[in-house]
PDB file of C-alpha atoms and ligand atoms in Angstrom:
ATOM      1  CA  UNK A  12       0.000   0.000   0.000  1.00 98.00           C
ATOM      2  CA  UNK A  13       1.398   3.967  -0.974  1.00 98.00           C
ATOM      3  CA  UNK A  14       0.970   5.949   1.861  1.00 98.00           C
ATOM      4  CA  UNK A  15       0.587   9.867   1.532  1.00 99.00           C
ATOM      5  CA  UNK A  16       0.421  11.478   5.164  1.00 98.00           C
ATOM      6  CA  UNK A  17      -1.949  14.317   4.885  1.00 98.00           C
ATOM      7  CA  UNK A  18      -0.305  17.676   6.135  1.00 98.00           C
ATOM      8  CA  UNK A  19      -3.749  18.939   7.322  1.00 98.00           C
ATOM      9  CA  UNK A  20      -2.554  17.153  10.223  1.00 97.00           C
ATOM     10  CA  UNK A  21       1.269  18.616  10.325  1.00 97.00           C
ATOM     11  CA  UNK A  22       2.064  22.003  12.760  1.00 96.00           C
ATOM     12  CA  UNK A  23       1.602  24.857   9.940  1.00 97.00           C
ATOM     13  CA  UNK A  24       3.994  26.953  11.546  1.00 97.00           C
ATOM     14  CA  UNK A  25       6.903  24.691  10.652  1.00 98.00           C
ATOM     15  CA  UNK A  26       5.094  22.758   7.384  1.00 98.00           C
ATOM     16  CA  UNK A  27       8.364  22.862   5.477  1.00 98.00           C
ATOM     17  CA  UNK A  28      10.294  20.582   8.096  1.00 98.00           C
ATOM     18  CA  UNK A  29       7.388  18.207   8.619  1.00 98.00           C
ATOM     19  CA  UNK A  30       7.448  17.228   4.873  1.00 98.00           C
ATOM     20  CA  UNK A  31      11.259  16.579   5.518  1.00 98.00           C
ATOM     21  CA  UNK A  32      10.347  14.733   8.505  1.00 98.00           C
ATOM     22  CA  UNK A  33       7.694  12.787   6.353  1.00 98.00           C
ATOM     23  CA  UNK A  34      10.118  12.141   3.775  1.00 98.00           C
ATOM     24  CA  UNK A  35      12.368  10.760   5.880  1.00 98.00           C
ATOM     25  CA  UNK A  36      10.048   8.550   7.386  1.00 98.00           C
ATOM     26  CA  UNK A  37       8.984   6.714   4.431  1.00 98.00           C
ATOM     27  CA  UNK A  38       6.226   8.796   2.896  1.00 98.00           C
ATOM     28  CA  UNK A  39       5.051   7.599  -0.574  1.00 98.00           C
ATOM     29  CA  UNK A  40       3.253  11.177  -1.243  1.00 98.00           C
ATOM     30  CA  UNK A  41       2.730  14.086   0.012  1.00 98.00           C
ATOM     31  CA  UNK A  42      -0.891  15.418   0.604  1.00 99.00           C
ATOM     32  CA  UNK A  43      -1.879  18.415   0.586  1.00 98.00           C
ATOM     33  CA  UNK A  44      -5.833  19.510   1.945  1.00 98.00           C
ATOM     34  CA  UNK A  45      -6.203  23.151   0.218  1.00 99.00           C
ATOM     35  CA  UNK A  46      -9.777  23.998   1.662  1.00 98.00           C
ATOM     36  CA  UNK A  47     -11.918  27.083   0.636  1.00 98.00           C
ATOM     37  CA  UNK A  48     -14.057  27.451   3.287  1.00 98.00           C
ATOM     38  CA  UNK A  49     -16.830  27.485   0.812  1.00 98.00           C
ATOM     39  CA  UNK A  50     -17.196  24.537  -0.465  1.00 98.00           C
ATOM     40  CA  UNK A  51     -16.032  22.393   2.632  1.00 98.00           C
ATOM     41  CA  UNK A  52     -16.895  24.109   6.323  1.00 98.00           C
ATOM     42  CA  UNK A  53     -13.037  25.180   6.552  1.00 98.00           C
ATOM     43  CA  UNK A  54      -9.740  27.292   5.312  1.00 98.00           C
ATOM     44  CA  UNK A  55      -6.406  25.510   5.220  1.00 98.00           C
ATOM     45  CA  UNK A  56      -4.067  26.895   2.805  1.00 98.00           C
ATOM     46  CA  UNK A  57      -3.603  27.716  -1.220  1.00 98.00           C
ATOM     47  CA  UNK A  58      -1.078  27.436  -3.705  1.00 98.00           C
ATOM     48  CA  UNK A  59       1.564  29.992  -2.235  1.00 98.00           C
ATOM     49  CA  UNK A  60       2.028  28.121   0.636  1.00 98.00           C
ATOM     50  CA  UNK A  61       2.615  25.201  -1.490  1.00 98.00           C
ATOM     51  CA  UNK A  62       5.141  26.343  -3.423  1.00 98.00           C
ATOM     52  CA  UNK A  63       7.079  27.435  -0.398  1.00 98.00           C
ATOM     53  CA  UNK A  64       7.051  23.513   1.019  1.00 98.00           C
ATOM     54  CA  UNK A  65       7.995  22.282  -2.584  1.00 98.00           C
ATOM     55  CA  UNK A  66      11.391  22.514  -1.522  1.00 98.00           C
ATOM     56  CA  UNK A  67      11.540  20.276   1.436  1.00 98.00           C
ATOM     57  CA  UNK A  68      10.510  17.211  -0.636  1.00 98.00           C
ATOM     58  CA  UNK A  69      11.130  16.104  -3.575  1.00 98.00           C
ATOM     59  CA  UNK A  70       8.199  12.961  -3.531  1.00 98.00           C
ATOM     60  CA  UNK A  71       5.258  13.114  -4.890  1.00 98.00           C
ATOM     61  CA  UNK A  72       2.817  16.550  -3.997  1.00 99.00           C
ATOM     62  CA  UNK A  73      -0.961  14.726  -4.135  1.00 99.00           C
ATOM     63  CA  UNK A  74      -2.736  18.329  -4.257  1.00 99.00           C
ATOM     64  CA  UNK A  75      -6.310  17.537  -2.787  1.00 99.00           C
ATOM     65  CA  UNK A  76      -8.567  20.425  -4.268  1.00 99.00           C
ATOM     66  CA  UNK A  77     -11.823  21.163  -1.649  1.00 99.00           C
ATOM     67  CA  UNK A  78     -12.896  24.235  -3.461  1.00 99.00           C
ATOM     68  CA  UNK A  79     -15.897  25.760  -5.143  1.00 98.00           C
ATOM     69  CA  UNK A  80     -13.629  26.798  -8.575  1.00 98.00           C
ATOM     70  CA  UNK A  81     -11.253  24.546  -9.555  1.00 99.00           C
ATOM     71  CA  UNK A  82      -9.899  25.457 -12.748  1.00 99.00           C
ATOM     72  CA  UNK A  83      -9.915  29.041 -11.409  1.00 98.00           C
ATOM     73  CA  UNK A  84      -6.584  28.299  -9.691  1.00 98.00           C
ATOM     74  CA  UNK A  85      -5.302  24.862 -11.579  1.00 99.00           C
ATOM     75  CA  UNK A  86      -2.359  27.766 -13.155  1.00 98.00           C
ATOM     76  CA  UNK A  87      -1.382  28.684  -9.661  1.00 98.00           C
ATOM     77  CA  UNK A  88      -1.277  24.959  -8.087  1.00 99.00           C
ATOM     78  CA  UNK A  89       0.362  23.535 -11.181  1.00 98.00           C
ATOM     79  CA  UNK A  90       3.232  26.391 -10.944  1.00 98.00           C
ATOM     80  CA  UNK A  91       3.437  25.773  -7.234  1.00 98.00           C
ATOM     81  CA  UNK A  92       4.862  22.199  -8.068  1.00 98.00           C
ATOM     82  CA  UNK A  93       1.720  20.091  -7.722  1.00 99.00           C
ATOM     83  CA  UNK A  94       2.267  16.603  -9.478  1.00 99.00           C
ATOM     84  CA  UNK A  95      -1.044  15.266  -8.998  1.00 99.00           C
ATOM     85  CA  UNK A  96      -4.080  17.547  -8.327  1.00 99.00           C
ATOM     86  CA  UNK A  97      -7.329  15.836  -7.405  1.00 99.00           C
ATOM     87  CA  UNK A  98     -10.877  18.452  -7.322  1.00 99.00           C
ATOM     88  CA  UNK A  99     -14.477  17.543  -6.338  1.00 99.00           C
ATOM     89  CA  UNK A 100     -16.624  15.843  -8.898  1.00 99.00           C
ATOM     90  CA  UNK A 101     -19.717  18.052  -7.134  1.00 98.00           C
ATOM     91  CA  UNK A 102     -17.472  21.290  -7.909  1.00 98.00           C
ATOM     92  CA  UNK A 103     -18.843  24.065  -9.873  1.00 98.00           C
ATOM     93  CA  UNK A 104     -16.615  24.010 -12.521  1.00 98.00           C
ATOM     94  CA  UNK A 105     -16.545  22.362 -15.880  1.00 98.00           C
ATOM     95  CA  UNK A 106     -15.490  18.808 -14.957  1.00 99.00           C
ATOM     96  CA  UNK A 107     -13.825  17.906 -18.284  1.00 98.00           C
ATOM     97  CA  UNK A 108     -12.259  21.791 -18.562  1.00 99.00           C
ATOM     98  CA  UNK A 109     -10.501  21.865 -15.323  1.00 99.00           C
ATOM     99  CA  UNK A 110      -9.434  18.208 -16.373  1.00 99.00           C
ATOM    100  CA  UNK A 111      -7.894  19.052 -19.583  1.00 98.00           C
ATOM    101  CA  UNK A 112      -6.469  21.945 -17.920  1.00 98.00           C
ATOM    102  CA  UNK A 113      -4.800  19.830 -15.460  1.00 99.00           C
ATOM    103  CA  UNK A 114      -3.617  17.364 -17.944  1.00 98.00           C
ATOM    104  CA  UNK A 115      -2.382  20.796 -20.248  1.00 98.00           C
ATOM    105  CA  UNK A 116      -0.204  21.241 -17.362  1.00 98.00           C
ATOM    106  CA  UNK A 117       1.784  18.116 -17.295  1.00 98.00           C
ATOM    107  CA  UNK A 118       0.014  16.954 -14.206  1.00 98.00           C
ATOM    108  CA  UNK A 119      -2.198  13.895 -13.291  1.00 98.00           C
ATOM    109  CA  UNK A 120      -5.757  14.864 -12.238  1.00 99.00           C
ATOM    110  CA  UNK A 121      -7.792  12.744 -10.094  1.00 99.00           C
ATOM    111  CA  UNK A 122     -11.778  13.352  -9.285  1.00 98.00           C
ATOM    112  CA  UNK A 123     -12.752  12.778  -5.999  1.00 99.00           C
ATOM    113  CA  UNK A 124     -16.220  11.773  -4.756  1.00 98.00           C
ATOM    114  CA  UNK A 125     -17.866  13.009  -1.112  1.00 98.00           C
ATOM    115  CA  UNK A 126     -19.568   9.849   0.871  1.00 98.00           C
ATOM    116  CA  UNK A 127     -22.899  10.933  -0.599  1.00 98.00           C
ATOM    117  CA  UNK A 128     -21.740  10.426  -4.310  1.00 98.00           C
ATOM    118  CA  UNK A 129     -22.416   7.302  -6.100  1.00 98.00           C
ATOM    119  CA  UNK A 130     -19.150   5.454  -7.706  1.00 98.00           C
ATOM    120  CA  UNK A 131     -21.306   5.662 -10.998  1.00 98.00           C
ATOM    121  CA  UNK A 132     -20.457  10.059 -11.182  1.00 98.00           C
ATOM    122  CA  UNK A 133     -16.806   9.599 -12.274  1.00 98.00           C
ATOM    123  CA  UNK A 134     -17.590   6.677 -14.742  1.00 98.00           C
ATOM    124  CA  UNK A 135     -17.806   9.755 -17.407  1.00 98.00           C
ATOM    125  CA  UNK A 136     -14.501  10.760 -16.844  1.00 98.00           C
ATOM    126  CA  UNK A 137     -12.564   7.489 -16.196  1.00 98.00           C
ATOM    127  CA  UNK A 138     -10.978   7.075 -19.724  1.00 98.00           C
ATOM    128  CA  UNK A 139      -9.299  10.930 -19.083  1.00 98.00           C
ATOM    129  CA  UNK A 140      -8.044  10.625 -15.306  1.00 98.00           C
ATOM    130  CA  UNK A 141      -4.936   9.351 -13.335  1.00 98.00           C
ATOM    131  CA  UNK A 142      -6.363   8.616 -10.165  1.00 98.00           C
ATOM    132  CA  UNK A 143     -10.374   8.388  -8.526  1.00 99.00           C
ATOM    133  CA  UNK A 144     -10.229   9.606  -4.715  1.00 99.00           C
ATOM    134  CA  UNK A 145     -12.996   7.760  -2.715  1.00 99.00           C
ATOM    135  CA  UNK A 146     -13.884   9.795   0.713  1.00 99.00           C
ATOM    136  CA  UNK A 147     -14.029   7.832   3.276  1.00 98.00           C
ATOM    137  CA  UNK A 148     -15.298  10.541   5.869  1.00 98.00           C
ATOM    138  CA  UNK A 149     -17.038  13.941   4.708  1.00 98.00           C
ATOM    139  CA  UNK A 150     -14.118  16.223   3.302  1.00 98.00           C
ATOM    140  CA  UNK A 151     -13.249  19.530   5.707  1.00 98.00           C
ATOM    141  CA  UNK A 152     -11.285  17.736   8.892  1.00 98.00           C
ATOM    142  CA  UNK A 153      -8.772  15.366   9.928  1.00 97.00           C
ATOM    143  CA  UNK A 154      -9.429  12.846  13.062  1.00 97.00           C
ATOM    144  CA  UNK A 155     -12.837  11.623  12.107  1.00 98.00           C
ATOM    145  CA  UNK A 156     -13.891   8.141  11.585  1.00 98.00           C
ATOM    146  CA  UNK A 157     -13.576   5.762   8.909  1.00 98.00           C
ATOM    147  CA  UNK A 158     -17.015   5.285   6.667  1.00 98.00           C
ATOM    148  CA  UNK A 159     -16.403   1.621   5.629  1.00 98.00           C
ATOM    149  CA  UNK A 160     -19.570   1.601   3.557  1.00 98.00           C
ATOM    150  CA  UNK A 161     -18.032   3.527   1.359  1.00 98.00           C
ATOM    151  CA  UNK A 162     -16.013   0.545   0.149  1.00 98.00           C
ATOM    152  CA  UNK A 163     -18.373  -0.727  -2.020  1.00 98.00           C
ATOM    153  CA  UNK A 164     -17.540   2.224  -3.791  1.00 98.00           C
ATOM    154  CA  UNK A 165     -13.667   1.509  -4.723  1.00 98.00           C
ATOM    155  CA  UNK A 166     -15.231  -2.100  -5.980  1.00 98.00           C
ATOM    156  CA  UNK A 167     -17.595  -0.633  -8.688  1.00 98.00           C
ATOM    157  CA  UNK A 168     -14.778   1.620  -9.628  1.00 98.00           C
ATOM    158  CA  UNK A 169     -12.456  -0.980 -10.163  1.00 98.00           C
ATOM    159  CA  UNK A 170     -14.687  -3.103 -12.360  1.00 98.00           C
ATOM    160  CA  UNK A 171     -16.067  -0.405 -14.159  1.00 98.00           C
ATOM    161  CA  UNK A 172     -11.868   0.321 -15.260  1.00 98.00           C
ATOM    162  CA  UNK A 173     -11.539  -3.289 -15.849  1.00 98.00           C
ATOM    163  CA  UNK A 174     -14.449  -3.668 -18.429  1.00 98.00           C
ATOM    164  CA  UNK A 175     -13.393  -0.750 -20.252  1.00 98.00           C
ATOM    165  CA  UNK A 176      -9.792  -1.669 -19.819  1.00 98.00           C
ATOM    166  CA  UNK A 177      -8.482   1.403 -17.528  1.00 98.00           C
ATOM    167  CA  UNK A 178      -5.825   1.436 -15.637  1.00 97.00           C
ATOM    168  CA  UNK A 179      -5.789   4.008 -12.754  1.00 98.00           C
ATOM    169  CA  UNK A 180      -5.299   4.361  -8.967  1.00 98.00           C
ATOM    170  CA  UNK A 181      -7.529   4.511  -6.549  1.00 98.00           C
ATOM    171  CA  UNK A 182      -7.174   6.448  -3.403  1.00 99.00           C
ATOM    172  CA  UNK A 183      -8.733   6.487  -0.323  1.00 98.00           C
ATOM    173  CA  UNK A 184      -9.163   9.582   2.074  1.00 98.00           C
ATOM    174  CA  UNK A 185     -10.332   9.295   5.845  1.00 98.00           C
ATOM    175  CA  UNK A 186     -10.249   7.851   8.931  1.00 98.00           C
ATOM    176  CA  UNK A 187      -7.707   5.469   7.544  1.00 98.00           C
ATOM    177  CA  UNK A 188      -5.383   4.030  10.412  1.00 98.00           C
ATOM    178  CA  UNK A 189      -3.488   0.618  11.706  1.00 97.00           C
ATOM    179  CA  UNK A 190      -7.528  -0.781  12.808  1.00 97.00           C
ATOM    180  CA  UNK A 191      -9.216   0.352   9.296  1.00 98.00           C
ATOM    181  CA  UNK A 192      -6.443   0.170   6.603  1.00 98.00           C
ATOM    182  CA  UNK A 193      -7.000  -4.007   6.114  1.00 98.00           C
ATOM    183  CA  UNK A 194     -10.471  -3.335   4.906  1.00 98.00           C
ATOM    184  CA  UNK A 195      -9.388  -0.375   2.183  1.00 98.00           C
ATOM    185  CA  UNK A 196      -6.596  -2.691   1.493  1.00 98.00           C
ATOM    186  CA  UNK A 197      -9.206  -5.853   0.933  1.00 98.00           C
ATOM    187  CA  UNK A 198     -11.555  -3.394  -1.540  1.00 98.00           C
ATOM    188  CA  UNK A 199      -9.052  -2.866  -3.709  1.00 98.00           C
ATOM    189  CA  UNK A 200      -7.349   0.758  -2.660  1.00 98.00           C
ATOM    190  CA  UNK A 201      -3.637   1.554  -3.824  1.00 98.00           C
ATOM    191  CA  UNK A 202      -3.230   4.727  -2.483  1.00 98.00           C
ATOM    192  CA  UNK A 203      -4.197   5.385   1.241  1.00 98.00           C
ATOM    193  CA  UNK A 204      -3.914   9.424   2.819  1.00 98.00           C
ATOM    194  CA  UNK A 205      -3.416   9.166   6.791  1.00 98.00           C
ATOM    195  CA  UNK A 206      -3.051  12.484   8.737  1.00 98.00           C
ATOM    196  CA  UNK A 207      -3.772  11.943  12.384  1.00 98.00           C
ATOM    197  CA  UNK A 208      -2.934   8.008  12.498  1.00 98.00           C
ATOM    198  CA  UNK A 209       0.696   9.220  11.081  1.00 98.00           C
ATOM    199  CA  UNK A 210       0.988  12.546  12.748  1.00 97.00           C
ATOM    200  CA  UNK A 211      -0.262  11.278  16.083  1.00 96.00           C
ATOM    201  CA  UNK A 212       2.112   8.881  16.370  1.00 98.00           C
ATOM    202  CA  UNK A 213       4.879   8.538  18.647  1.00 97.00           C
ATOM    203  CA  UNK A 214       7.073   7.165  15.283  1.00 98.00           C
ATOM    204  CA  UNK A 215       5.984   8.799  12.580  1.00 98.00           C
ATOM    205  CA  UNK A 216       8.363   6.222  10.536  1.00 98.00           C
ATOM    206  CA  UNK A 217       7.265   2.739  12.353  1.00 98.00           C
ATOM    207  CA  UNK A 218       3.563   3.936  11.617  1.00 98.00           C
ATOM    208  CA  UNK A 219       3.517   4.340   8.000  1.00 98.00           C
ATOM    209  CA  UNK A 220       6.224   0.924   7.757  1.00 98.00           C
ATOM    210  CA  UNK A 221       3.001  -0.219   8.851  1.00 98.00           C
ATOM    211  CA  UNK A 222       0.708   0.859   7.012  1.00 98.00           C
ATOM    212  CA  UNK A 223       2.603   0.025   3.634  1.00 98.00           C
ATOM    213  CA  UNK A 224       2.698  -3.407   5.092  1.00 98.00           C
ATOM    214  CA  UNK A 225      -0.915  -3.989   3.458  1.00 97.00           C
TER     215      UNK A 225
HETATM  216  C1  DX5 M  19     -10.318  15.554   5.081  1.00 70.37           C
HETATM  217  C2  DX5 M  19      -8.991  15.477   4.353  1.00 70.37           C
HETATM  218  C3  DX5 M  19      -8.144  14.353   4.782  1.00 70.37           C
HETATM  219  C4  DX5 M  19      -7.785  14.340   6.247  1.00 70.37           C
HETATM  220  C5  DX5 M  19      -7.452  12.954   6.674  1.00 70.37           C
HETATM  221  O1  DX5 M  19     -11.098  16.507   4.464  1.00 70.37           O
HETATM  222  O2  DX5 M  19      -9.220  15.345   2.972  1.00 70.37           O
HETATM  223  O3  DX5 M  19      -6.976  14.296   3.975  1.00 70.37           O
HETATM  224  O4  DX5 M  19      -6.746  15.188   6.561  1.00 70.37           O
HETATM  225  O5  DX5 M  19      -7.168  12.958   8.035  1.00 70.37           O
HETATM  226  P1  DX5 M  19      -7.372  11.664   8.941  1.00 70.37           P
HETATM  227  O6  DX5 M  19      -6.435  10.637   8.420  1.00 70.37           O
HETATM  228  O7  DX5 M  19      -7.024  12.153  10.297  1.00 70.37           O
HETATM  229  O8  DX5 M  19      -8.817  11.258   8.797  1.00 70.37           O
HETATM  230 ZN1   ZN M  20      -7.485  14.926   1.609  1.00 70.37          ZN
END
């Protein structure tokens, strides 16, 4: 299993040298909650910020996109170093314009569905993405608990990709920790984000060796 700690988690006031210390301790990605306080119920931080971090790290940045206007900003996060940027299939912008955009800008875009979304809203876009994000806990905080009925989702996904012969990841984004990662593991996940069960940890290193054991 790839495991991207999720900053949201980190202590902002020294974000650079967490990144370092994630790096160090075996971190697959990088991910990065930029919220809006629009479309989720809370403000993180945008692409400046980002581009300051870039530095620290040179793994993968998974840019997670909780905001009302994607492609408004896609420029700003693609010249802050994102590598993969992944925006909300109930967004208000054009889905397949702020895709293209993306993928105009050498990066791999992802769509990401809320726990209320049926599997069946990315099928559209599957042939064009990199990545499908599955929420596994409503998007706009870290510590909450793992939705396993949202697995399902991850399986319809995967079949969907396999009948039409598409290869992408799947992510998973939530809750995820030593007690819940066996069941994302078992539906079919390659990509799992983890903020507090890394963050919290007394060894930030021992905890995602881990979680990549799945
Ligand atoms: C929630 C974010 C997640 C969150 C995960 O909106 O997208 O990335 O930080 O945190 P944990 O692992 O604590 O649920
Ligand atoms: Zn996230």
């Amino acid at each position: 299993m790839k495991i991207a700690p999720s900053l949201l988690s980190c202590d902002f006031s020294v974000m650079g040298d967490e990144i370092k210390r994630m790096d160090k301790a075996g971190a697959d990605w990088m991910h990065l909650d930029v919220m809006d306080g629009h479309f989720v119920p809370n403000i993180t931080f945008g692409a400046p910020v980002i581009k300051w971090v870039r530095t620290y790290s040179d793994k993968p940045f998974d840019v997670h996109l909780m905001i009302s206007e994607p492609l408004r900003y896609i420029d700003d996060f693609a010249d802050a170093g994102a590598d993969i940027i992944t925006f909300h299939v109930e967004c208000d912008s054009d889905i397949d314009a702020t895709i293209d955009k993306i993928k105009s800008r050498g990066i791999k875009p992802g769509l990401v569905i809320k726990p209320n979304t049926p599997a069946e809203a990315v099928f559209p876009y599957l042939d064009k993405l990199a990545l499908v994000l599955v929420m596994t806990v409503e998007p706009g905080f870290g510590g909450q608990s793992f939705m396993a009925d949202m697995l399902p989702k991850v399986g319809a996904i995967k079949e969907e990709c396999k009948r039409r012969g598409i290869d992408l990841l799947i992510e998973a984004d939530g809750g995820i920790g030593e007690a819940t990662i066996a069941q994302a593991a078992q539906a079919g996940v390659d990509v799992c984000v983890a903020g507090t069960a890394v963050f919290k940890a007394d060894d930030a290193a021992q905890a995602i060796a881990k979680l990549q054991e799945y």
